[in-house]
Coordinates of C-alpha atoms in Angstrom, one line a residue:
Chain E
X1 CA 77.5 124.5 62.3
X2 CA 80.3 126.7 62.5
X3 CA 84.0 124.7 62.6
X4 CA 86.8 127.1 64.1
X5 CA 89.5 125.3 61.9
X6 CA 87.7 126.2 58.7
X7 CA 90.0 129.1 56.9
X8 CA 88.7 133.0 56.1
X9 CA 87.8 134.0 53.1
X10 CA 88.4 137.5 52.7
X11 CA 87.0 138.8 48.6
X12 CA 89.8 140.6 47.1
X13 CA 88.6 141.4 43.6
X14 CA 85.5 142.6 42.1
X15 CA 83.7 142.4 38.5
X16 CA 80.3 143.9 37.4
X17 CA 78.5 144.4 34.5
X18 CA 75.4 146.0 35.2
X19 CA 72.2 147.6 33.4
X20 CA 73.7 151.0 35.3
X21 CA 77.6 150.5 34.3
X22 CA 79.8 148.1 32.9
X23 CA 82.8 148.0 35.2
X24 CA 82.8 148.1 39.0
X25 CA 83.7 151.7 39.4
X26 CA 80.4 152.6 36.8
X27 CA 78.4 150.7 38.6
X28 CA 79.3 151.5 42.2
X29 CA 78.9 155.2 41.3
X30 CA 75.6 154.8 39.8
X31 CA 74.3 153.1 42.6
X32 CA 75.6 156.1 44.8
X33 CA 74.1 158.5 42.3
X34 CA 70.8 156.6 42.4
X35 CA 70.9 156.1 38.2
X36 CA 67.9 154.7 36.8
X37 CA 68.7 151.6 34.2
X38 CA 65.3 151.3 33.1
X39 CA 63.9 152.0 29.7
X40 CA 62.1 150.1 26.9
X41 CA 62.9 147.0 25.5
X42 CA 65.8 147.6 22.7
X43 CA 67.0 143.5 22.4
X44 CA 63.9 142.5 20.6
X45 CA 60.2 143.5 19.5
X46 CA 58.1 143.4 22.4
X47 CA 55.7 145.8 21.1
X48 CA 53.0 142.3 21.6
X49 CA 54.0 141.8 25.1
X50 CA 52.0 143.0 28.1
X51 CA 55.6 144.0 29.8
X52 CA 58.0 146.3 27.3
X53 CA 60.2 147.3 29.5
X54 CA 63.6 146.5 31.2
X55 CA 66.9 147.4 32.2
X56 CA 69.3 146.3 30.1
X57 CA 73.2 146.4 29.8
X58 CA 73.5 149.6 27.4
X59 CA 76.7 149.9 25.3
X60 CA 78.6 146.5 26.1
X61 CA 81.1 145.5 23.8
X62 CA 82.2 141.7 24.7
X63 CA 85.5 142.3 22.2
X64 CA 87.2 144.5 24.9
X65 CA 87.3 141.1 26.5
X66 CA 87.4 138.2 23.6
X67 CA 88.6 137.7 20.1
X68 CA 85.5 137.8 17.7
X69 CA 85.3 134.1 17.3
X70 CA 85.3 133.5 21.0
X71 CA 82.5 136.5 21.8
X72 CA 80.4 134.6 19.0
X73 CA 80.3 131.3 20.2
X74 CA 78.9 132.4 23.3
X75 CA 75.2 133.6 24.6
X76 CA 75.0 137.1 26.3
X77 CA 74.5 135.6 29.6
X78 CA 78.2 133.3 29.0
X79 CA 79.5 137.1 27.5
X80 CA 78.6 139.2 30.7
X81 CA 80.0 136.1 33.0
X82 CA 83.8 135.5 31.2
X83 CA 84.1 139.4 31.0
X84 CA 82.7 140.1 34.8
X85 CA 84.7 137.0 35.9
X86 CA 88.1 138.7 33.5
X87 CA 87.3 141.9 35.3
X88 CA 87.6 140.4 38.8
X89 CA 90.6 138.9 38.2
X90 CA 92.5 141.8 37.5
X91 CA 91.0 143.8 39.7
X92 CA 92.8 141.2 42.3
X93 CA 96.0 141.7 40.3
X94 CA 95.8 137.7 40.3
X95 CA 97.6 135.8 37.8
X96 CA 96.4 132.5 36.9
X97 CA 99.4 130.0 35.9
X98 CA 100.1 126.5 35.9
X99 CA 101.3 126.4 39.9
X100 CA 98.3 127.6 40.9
X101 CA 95.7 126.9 38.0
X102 CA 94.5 123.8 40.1
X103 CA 93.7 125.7 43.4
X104 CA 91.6 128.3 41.8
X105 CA 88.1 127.6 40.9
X106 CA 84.7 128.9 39.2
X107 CA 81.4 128.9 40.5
X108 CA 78.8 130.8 38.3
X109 CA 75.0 130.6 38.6
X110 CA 72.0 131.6 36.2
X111 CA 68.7 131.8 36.0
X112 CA 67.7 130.6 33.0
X113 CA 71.0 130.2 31.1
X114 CA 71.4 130.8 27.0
X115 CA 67.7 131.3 26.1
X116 CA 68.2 133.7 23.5
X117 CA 70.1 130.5 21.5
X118 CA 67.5 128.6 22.6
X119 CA 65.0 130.7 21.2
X120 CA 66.7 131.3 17.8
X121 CA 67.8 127.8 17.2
X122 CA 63.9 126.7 17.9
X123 CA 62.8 128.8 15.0
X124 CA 64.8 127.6 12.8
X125 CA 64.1 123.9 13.6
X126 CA 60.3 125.2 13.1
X127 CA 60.7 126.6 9.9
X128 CA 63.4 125.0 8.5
X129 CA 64.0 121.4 9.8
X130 CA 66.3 119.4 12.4
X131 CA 69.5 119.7 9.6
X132 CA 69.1 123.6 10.2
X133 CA 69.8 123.9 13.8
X134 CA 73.5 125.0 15.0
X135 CA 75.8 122.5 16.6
X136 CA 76.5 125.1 18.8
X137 CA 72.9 125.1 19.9
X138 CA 73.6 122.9 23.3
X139 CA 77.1 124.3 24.4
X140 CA 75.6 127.9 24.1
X141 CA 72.4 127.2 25.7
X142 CA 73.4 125.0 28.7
X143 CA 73.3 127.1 32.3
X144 CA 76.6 125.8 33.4
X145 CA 78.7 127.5 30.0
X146 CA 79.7 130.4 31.8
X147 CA 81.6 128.9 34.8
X148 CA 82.9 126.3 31.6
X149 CA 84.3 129.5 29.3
X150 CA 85.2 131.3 32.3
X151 CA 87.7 128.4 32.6
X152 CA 88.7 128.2 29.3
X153 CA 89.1 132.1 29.0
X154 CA 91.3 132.1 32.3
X155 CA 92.9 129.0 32.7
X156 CA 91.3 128.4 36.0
X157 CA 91.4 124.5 36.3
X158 CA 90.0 123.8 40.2
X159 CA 86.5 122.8 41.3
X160 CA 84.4 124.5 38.7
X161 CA 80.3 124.2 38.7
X162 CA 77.1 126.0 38.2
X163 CA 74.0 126.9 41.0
X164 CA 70.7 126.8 38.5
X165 CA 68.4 128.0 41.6
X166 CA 66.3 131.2 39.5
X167 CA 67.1 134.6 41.3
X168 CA 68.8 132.7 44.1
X169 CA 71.2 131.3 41.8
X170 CA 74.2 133.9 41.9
X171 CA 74.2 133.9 45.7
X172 CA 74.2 130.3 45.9
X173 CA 77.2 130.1 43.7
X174 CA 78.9 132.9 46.1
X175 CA 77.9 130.9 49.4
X176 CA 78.9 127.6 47.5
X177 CA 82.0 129.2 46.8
X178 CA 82.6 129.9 49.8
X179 CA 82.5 126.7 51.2
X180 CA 84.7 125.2 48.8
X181 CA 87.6 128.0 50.1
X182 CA 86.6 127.6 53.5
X183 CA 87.2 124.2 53.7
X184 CA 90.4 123.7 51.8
X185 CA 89.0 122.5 48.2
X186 CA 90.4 125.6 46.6
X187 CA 92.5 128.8 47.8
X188 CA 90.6 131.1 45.3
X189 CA 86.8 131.0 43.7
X190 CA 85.7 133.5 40.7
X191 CA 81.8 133.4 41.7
X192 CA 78.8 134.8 40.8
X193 CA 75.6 135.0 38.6
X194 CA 75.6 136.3 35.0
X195 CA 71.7 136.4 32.9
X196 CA 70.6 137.1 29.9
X197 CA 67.0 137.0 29.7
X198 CA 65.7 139.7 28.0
X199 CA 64.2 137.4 25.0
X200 CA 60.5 137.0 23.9
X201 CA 59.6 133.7 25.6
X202 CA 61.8 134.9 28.7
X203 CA 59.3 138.0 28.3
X204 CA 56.0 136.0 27.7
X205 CA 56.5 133.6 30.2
X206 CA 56.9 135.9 33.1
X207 CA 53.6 138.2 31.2
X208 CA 51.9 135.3 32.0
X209 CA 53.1 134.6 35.5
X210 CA 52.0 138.8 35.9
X211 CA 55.5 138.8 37.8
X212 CA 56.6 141.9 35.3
X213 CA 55.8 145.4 35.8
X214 CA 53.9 146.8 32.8
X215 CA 54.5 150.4 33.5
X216 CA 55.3 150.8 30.1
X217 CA 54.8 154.5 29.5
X218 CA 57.3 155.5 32.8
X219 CA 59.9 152.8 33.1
X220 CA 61.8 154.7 34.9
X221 CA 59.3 154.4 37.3
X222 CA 58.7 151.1 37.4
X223 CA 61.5 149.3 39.6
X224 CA 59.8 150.3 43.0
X225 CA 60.9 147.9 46.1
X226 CA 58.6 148.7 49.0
X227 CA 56.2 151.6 47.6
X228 CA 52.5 150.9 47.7
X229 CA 52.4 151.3 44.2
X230 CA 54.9 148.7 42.7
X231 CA 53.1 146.4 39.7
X232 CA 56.0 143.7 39.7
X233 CA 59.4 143.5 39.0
X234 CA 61.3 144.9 36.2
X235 CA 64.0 142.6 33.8
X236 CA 67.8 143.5 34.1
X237 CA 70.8 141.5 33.0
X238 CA 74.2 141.5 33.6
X239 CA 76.8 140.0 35.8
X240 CA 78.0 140.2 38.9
X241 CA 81.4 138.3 40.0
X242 CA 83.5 138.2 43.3
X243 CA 87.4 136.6 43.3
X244 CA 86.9 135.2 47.3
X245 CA 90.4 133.8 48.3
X246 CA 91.4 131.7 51.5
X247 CA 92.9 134.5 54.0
X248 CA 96.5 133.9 54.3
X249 CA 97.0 133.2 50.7
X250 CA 96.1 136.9 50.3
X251 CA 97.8 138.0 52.5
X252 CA 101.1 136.4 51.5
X253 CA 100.7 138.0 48.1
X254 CA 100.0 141.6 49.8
X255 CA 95.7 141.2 48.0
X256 CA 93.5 144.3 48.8
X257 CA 91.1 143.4 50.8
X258 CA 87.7 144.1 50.3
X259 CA 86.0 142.8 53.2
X260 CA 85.5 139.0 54.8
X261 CA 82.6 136.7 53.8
X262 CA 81.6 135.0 57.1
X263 CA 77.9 133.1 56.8
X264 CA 75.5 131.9 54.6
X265 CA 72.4 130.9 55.0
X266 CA 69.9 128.6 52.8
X267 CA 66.4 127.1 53.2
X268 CA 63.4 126.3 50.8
X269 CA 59.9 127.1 51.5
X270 CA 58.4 123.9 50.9
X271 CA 55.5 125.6 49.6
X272 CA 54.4 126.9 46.3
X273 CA 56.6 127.4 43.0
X274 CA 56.7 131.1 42.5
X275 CA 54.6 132.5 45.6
X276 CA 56.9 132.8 49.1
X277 CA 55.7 131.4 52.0
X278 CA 53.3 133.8 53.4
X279 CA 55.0 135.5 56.8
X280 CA 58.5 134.6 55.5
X281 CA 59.7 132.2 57.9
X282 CA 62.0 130.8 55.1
X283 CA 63.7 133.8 54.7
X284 CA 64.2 134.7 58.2
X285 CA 65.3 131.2 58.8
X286 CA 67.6 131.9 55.5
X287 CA 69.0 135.1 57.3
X288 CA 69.1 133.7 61.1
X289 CA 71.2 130.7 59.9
X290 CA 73.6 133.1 57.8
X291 CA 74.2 135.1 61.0
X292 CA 74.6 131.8 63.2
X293 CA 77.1 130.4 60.6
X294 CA 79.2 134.1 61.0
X295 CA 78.8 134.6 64.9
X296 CA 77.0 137.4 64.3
X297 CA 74.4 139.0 66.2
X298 CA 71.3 140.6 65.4
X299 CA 73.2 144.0 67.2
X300 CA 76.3 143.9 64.8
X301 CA 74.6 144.0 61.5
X302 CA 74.9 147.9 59.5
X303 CA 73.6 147.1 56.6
X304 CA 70.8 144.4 54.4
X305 CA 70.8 144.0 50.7
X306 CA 67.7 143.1 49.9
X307 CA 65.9 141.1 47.8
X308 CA 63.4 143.7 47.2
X309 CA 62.1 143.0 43.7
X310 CA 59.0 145.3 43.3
X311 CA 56.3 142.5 43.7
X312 CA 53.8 142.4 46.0
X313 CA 54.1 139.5 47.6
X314 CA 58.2 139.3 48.0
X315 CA 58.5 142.8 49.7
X316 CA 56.2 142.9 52.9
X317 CA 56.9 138.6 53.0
X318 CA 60.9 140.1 53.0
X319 CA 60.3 142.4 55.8
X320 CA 58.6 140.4 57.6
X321 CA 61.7 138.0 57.7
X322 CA 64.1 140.5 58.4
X323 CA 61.8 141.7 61.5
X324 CA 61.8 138.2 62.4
X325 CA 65.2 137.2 62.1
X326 CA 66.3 140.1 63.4
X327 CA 63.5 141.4 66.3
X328 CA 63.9 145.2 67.4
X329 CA 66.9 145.6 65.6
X330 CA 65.2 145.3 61.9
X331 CA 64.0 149.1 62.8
X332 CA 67.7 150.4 63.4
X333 CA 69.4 148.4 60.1
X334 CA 69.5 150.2 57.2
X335 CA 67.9 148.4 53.9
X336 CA 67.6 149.0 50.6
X337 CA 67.3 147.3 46.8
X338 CA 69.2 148.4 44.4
X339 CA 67.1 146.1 41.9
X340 CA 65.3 149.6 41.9
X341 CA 68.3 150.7 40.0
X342 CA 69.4 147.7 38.0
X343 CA 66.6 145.9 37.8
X344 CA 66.1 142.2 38.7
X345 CA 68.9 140.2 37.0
X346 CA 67.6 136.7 38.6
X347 CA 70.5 134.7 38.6
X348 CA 72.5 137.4 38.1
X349 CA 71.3 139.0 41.2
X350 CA 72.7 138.0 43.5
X351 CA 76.7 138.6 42.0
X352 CA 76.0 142.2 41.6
X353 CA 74.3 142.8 44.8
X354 CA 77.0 140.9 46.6
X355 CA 79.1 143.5 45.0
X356 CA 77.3 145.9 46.4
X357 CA 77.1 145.0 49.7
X358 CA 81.0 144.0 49.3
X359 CA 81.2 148.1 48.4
X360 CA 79.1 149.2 50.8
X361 CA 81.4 147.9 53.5
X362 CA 84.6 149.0 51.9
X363 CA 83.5 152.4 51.6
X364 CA 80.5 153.0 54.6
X365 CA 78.2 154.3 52.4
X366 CA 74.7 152.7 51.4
X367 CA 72.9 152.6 48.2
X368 CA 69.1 154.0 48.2
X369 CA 66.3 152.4 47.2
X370 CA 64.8 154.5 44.4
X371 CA 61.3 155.5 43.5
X372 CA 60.0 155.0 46.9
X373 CA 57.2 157.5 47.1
X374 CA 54.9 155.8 49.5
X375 CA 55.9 152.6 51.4
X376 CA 53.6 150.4 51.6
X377 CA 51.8 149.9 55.0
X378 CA 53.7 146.6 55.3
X379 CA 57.1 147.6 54.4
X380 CA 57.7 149.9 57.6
X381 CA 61.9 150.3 57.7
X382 CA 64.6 152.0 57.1
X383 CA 65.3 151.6 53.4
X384 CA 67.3 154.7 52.5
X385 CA 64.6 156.2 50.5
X386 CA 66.0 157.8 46.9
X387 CA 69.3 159.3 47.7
X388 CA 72.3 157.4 49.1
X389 CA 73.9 157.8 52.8
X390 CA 77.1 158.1 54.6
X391 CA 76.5 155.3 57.2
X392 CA 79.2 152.9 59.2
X393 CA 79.0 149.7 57.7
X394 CA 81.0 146.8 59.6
X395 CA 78.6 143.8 59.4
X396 CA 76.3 143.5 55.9
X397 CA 73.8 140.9 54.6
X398 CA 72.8 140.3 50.8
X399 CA 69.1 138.3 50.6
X400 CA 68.1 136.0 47.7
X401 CA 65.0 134.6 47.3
X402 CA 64.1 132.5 44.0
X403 CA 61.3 130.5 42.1
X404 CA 61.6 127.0 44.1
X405 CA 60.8 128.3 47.0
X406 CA 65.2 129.0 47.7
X407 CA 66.1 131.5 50.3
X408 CA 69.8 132.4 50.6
X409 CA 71.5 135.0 52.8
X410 CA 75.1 136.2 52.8
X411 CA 76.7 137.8 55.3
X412 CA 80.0 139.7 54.8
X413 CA 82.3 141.7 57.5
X414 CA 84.6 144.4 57.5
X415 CA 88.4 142.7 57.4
X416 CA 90.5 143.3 60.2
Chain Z
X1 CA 88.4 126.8 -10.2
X2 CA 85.3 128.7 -11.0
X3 CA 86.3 132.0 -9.6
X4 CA 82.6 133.1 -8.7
X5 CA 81.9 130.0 -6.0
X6 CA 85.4 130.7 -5.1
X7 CA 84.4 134.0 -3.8
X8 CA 81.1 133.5 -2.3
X9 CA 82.9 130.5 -0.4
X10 CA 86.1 132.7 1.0
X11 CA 83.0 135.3 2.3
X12 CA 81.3 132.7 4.3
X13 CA 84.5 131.5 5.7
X14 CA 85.3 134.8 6.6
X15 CA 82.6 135.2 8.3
X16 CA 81.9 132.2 9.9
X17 CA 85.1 131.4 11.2
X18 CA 86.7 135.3 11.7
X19 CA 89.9 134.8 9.8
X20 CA 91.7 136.9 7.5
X21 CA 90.7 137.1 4.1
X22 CA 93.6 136.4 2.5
X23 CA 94.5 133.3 4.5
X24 CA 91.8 132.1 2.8
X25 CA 93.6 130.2 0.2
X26 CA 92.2 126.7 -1.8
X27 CA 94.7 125.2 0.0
X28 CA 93.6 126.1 3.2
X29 CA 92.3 123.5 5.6
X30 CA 89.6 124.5 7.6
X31 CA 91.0 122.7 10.8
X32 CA 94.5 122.5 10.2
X33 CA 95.1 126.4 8.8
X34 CA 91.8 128.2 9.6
X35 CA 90.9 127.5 13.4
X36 CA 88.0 125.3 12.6
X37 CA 86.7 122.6 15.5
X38 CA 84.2 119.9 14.7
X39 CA 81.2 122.3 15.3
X40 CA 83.0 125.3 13.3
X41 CA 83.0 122.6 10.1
X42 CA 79.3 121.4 10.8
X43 CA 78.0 125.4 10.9
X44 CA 80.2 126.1 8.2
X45 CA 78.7 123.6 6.0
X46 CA 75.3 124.2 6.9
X47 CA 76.0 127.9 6.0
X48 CA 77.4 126.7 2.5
X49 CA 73.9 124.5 2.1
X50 CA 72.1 127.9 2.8
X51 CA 73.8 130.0 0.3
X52 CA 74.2 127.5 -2.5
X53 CA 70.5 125.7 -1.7
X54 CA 72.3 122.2 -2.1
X55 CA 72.6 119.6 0.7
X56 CA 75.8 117.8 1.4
X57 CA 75.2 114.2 2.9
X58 CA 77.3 114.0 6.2
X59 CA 79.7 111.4 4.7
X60 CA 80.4 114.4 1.9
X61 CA 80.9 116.7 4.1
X62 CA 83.7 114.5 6.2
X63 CA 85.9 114.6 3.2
X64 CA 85.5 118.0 2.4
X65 CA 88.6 119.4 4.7
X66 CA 89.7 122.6 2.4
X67 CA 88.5 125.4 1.0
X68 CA 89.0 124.1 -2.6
X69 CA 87.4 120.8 -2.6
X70 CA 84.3 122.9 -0.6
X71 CA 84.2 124.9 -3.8
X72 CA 84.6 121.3 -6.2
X73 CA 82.1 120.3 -4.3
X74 CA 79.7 122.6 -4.7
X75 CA 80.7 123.7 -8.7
X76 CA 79.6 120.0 -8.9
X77 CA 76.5 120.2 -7.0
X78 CA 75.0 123.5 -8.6
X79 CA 76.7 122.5 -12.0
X80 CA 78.7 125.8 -12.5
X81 CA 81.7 125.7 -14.8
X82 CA 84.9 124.6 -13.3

């Protein structure tokens, strides 16, 4: 699978806006300090639903980042995606002009996309008629509008698209990205997911698919990959976005660099819409073909991201694929999920565990897992249980699974 | 000009369109002066129906392209005293 003449992508700039801070430095140091983003829902009455609790981006103001026009015209989930994607950019120090606007491209996935729009405009077609719904219904609401403004916002003009895959959406938009660098469609990507879906149908629906915790009188208890006791997963939102550029072109403009993005990985279950394929052979096959596609080997990898969303079924199904793609070794790798911190931002996931990882390299040191009292029986590794580590990181993997039966691993290196 | 419809009409641009108050002029043309797209102008009217309960037929609401003839319009609409 793996061409030698394709080109390295190295990442050289980062952007985050996360339930636990709204720039990358925030939010790297409250994974390191193990901060909690979870609390009750603030964004809209859920007093009626079963679930009440999330972790939501607290004190965001999109006008550091857009005119008040602009910041209007666009959902939350399009908001946290231009200002993440703004972020990254200048955190890369790159300017986008028109020599290079062609070359440089945006690839941003979501979950679910603009529902809140969705959800407001539909009440006002119910009670008061078709003339009453805003022409800006469709632009806000469509899934692809944050890789569109990001665009518009930045001038980027190269291959620009959206991954619409659920919670495997941000890291198919990274590993999509990276493709397009790697084989000479673009010589820089802005990439990532970005969500939004703290909204009452967003809320109901997922009630009703019992996939959200309802620890409603301890949410900061609530986000709990891996312990015996976890009830389902807990809402975040935010966005999380990566600038990957071809090697030599960052080089030649003297680019930090992060680390290298070297595989990914992607399969589908073929089996059930929301439940994962008991045993997770998709996964592992999702993991093993991310390390074939790097040249990696089960011995090199440090560090796994995972997926770990606080259900039942994904957490022992995820460690069973990480024992199986990765045999004795799974026992040695440190793992953790910081979605006990953040939350699970679905589409949005994936960019701001990426980050993470990304981090994790540049700086050997591990997020924990928090609230892991008790593992469960089933969930029997390493997964850096409530306070953060000091470990050598040279080889890292970030897991998504999503609704769909998508499995998507990345794997990233240490540069040099 | 009635003075009253005036105002109301300036706030709602304000508003929906972000712009300075005192650009806001009878002069002013919504796309030309004020930064307004085609789906600016459609909310824009539909927040004029709301506040004045009056409907503007599509066809009305092409030729109404400032801020004066928006408040003509409407004078006319809600009978109010020029």
């Amino acid at each position: 699978m793996t061409n030698r003449q394709n080109k390295r992508v190295v990442i050289t700039g980062l952007g985050a806006i996360t339930p636990i801070g709204n720039n990358l430095a925030e939010y790297w140091d409250g994974l390191l300090q193990g901060r909690n983003g979870v609390g009750s829902v603030t964004l809209f009455d859920a007093s009626k639903h079963a679930c009440q609790i999330a972790a939501e981006v607290k004190d965001f103001d999109p006008h550091q980042y857009l005119d008040k026009k602009d910041a209007k015209r666009m959902d939350r989930f399009a908001q946290f995606g231009v200002c993440a994607s703004k972020q990254a950019i200048a955190d890369a120090k790159f300017v986008i002009d028109d020599l290079n606007a062609d070359r440089v491209g945006v690839l941003i996935g979501t979950g679910v996309g603009g529902l809140k729009v969705m959800e407001d405009q539909n009440e006002n077609l119910l009670t008061k008629g078709p003339r009453k719904v805003s022409p800006f219904t469709i632009p806000m609401m469509i899934s692809n509008m944050a890789a569109g403004l990001t665009a518009i916002h930045t001038g980027a003009k190269g291959p620009n698209s959206c991954t619409v895959t659920a919670c495997a959406a941000g890291s198919h938009a990274i590993g999509d990205a990276f493709r397009l660098v790697q084989g000479g469609y673009a010589d820089a990507m802005i990439c990532g997911g970005a969500e939004a879906a703290v909204t009452p149908l967003s809320f109901a629906g997922f009630c009703s698919a019992k996939a959200l915790s309802t620890r409603n009188d301890a949410p900061q208890n609530a986000s709990r990959p891996f312990d015996r006791d976890r009830d389902g997963f807990v809402m975040g939102e935010g966005s999380g976005i990566l600038f990957l550029e071809e090697l030599e072109h960052a080089l030649s403009r003297g680019a930090k660099i992060y680390a290298e993005i070297v595989g990914y990985g992607m399969t589908c279950d073929a089996y059930h819409m929301t439940s994962p394929v008991p045993g997770g052979q998709g996964a592992a096959k999702a993991i093993e073909l991310a390390l074939a596609d790097g040249e990696i080997t089960p011995d090199e990898v440090d560090y796994i991201n995972a997926h770990g969303t606080s259900t039942q079924a994904n957490d022992s199904n995820e460690t069973q694929a990480i024992k199986k793609a990765l045999g004795h070794r799974a026992k040695e790798i440190v793992v953790s999920s910081t979605k006990s911190m953040t939350g699970h931002l679905l589409g949005g996931s994936g960019g701001i565990e990426a980050v993470a990882t990304v981090m994790a390299i540049q700086h050997n040191k591990v997020p924990p897992t928090i609230n892991l009292a008790n593992p469960d029986d089933e969930c029997d590794l390493d997964y850096i249980a409530n306070s953060s580590r000091e470990h050598q990181v040279n080889v890292a993997l970030s897991n998504s699974f999503g609704f769909g039966g998508h499995n998507v691993t990345l794997a990233f290196k240490k540069y040099g | 000009m009635n003075q009253e419809i005036f105002e109301k009409v300036k706030g709602i641009v304000v508003d929906q369109l972000e712009v300075e108050a005192d650009r806001v002029t009878p002069e002013a043309s919504f796309a030309n002066d004020l930064g307004a797209d085609s789906l600016d102008t459609v909310e824009l009217v539909m927040a004029l129906e709301e506040e004045f309960d009056i409907e503007i037929p599509d066809e009305k609401a092409e030729q109404i392209d400032t801020v004066g003839k928006a408040v003509e319009h409407i004078s006319e609409e809600t009978g109010a005293a020029a």
